[in-house]
mmCIF file of C-alpha atoms in Angstrom:
data_model
loop_
_atom_site.group_PDB
_atom_site.id
_atom_site.type_symbol
_atom_site.label_atom_id
_atom_site.label_comp_id
_atom_site.label_asym_id
_atom_site.label_seq_id
_atom_site.Cartn_x
_atom_site.Cartn_y
_atom_site.Cartn_z
ATOM 1 C CA UNK A 241 52.664 -22.826 17.821
ATOM 2 C CA UNK A 242 49.666 -20.678 17.433
ATOM 3 C CA UNK A 243 48.142 -20.177 14.010
ATOM 4 C CA UNK A 244 47.324 -16.648 12.588
ATOM 5 C CA UNK A 245 43.795 -17.419 12.897
ATOM 6 C CA UNK A 246 42.043 -16.398 15.810
ATOM 7 C CA UNK A 247 39.980 -19.623 15.986
ATOM 8 C CA UNK A 248 38.782 -19.187 20.040
ATOM 9 C CA UNK A 249 39.093 -15.369 20.073
ATOM 10 C CA UNK A 250 35.795 -13.004 19.919
ATOM 11 C CA UNK A 251 37.326 -10.603 17.253
ATOM 12 C CA UNK A 252 35.239 -10.573 14.142
ATOM 13 C CA UNK A 253 36.494 -10.296 10.872
ATOM 14 C CA UNK A 254 36.155 -6.958 9.194
ATOM 15 C CA UNK A 255 34.974 -8.206 6.372
ATOM 16 C CA UNK A 256 32.414 -10.140 8.218
ATOM 17 C CA UNK A 257 30.437 -7.060 10.019
ATOM 18 C CA UNK A 258 30.606 -5.783 6.547
ATOM 19 C CA UNK A 259 28.816 -8.275 4.719
ATOM 20 C CA UNK A 260 26.364 -8.541 7.733
ATOM 21 C CA UNK A 261 25.732 -4.971 7.163
ATOM 22 C CA UNK A 262 25.336 -5.251 3.759
ATOM 23 C CA UNK A 263 23.027 -8.068 4.386
ATOM 24 C CA UNK A 264 20.613 -5.833 6.884
ATOM 25 C CA UNK A 265 20.713 -3.409 4.404
ATOM 26 C CA UNK A 266 19.709 -5.410 1.613
ATOM 27 C CA UNK A 267 16.752 -6.786 4.001
ATOM 28 C CA UNK A 268 15.506 -3.298 5.094
ATOM 29 C CA UNK A 269 15.605 -2.333 1.515
ATOM 30 C CA UNK A 270 13.456 -5.863 0.901
ATOM 31 C CA UNK A 271 11.192 -4.640 3.345
ATOM 32 C CA UNK A 272 10.648 -0.803 2.168
ATOM 33 C CA UNK A 273 10.408 -2.188 -1.711
ATOM 34 C CA UNK A 274 7.703 -4.745 -0.352
ATOM 35 C CA UNK A 275 5.529 -2.056 1.247
ATOM 36 C CA UNK A 276 5.854 0.606 -1.490
ATOM 37 C CA UNK A 277 4.682 -2.194 -3.936
ATOM 38 C CA UNK A 278 1.543 -2.392 -1.069
ATOM 39 C CA UNK A 279 0.988 1.415 -0.607
ATOM 40 C CA UNK A 280 0.718 1.239 -4.815
ATOM 41 C CA UNK A 281 -1.275 -1.495 -4.879
ATOM 42 C CA UNK A 282 -3.667 0.545 -2.292
ATOM 43 C CA UNK A 283 -3.416 3.174 -4.444
ATOM 44 C CA UNK A 284 -4.427 1.643 -7.708
ATOM 45 C CA UNK A 285 -7.076 0.201 -6.056
ATOM 46 C CA UNK A 286 -8.377 3.657 -4.930
ATOM 47 C CA UNK A 287 -7.698 4.911 -8.620
ATOM 48 C CA UNK A 288 -9.710 2.448 -9.750
ATOM 49 C CA UNK A 289 -12.803 2.742 -7.134
ATOM 50 C CA UNK A 290 -12.834 6.627 -8.002
ATOM 51 C CA UNK A 291 -12.737 5.841 -11.608
ATOM 52 C CA UNK A 292 -15.576 3.847 -11.685
ATOM 53 C CA UNK A 293 -17.395 6.084 -9.787
ATOM 54 C CA UNK A 294 -16.829 9.174 -11.816
ATOM 55 C CA UNK A 295 -18.014 7.232 -15.112
ATOM 56 C CA UNK A 296 -21.005 5.485 -13.495
ATOM 57 C CA UNK A 297 -21.997 9.253 -12.857
ATOM 58 C CA UNK A 298 -23.233 8.121 -9.641
ATOM 59 C CA UNK A 299 -24.412 11.176 -7.301
ATOM 60 C CA UNK A 300 -25.207 10.248 -3.746
ATOM 61 C CA UNK A 301 -26.685 13.579 -2.740
ATOM 62 C CA UNK A 302 -28.981 13.605 -5.641
ATOM 63 C CA UNK A 303 -32.639 13.989 -4.284
ATOM 64 C CA UNK A 304 -34.574 10.301 -4.430
ATOM 65 C CA UNK A 305 -38.329 10.136 -4.201
ATOM 66 C CA UNK A 306 -39.472 8.881 -0.491
ATOM 67 C CA UNK A 307 -40.366 5.664 0.172
ATOM 68 C CA UNK A 308 -43.536 4.784 0.584
ATOM 69 C CA UNK A 309 -44.392 6.811 -2.865
ATOM 70 C CA UNK A 310 -45.235 4.320 -6.179
ATOM 71 C CA UNK A 311 -41.983 5.875 -7.334
ATOM 72 C CA UNK A 312 -40.025 5.295 -3.950
ATOM 73 C CA UNK A 313 -36.347 5.305 -4.346
ATOM 74 C CA UNK A 314 -36.220 6.553 -7.830
ATOM 75 C CA UNK A 315 -33.930 9.538 -8.359
ATOM 76 C CA UNK A 316 -35.596 12.988 -9.410
ATOM 77 C CA UNK A 317 -33.919 15.840 -11.195
ATOM 78 C CA UNK A 318 -35.130 18.303 -8.654
ATOM 79 C CA UNK A 319 -36.769 18.953 -5.192
ATOM 80 C CA UNK A 320 -40.414 19.132 -4.896
#
């Protein structure tokens, strides 16, 4: 007599299929969480960089004394 378990059958137990689907869902969630954590780290780094520039009062558009002058490279108050 054959047992009720289908050893040679290719049918999968429905709970096995559900378990596999749950595992895949959890893995996708973990990957999404890792990607989100990475995006937050990039945003934090950019924010820190911008805050540092803001606090330093650095203005790359402020004119400087041209090279070759004794004060060359120094910032000027106004264009002369």
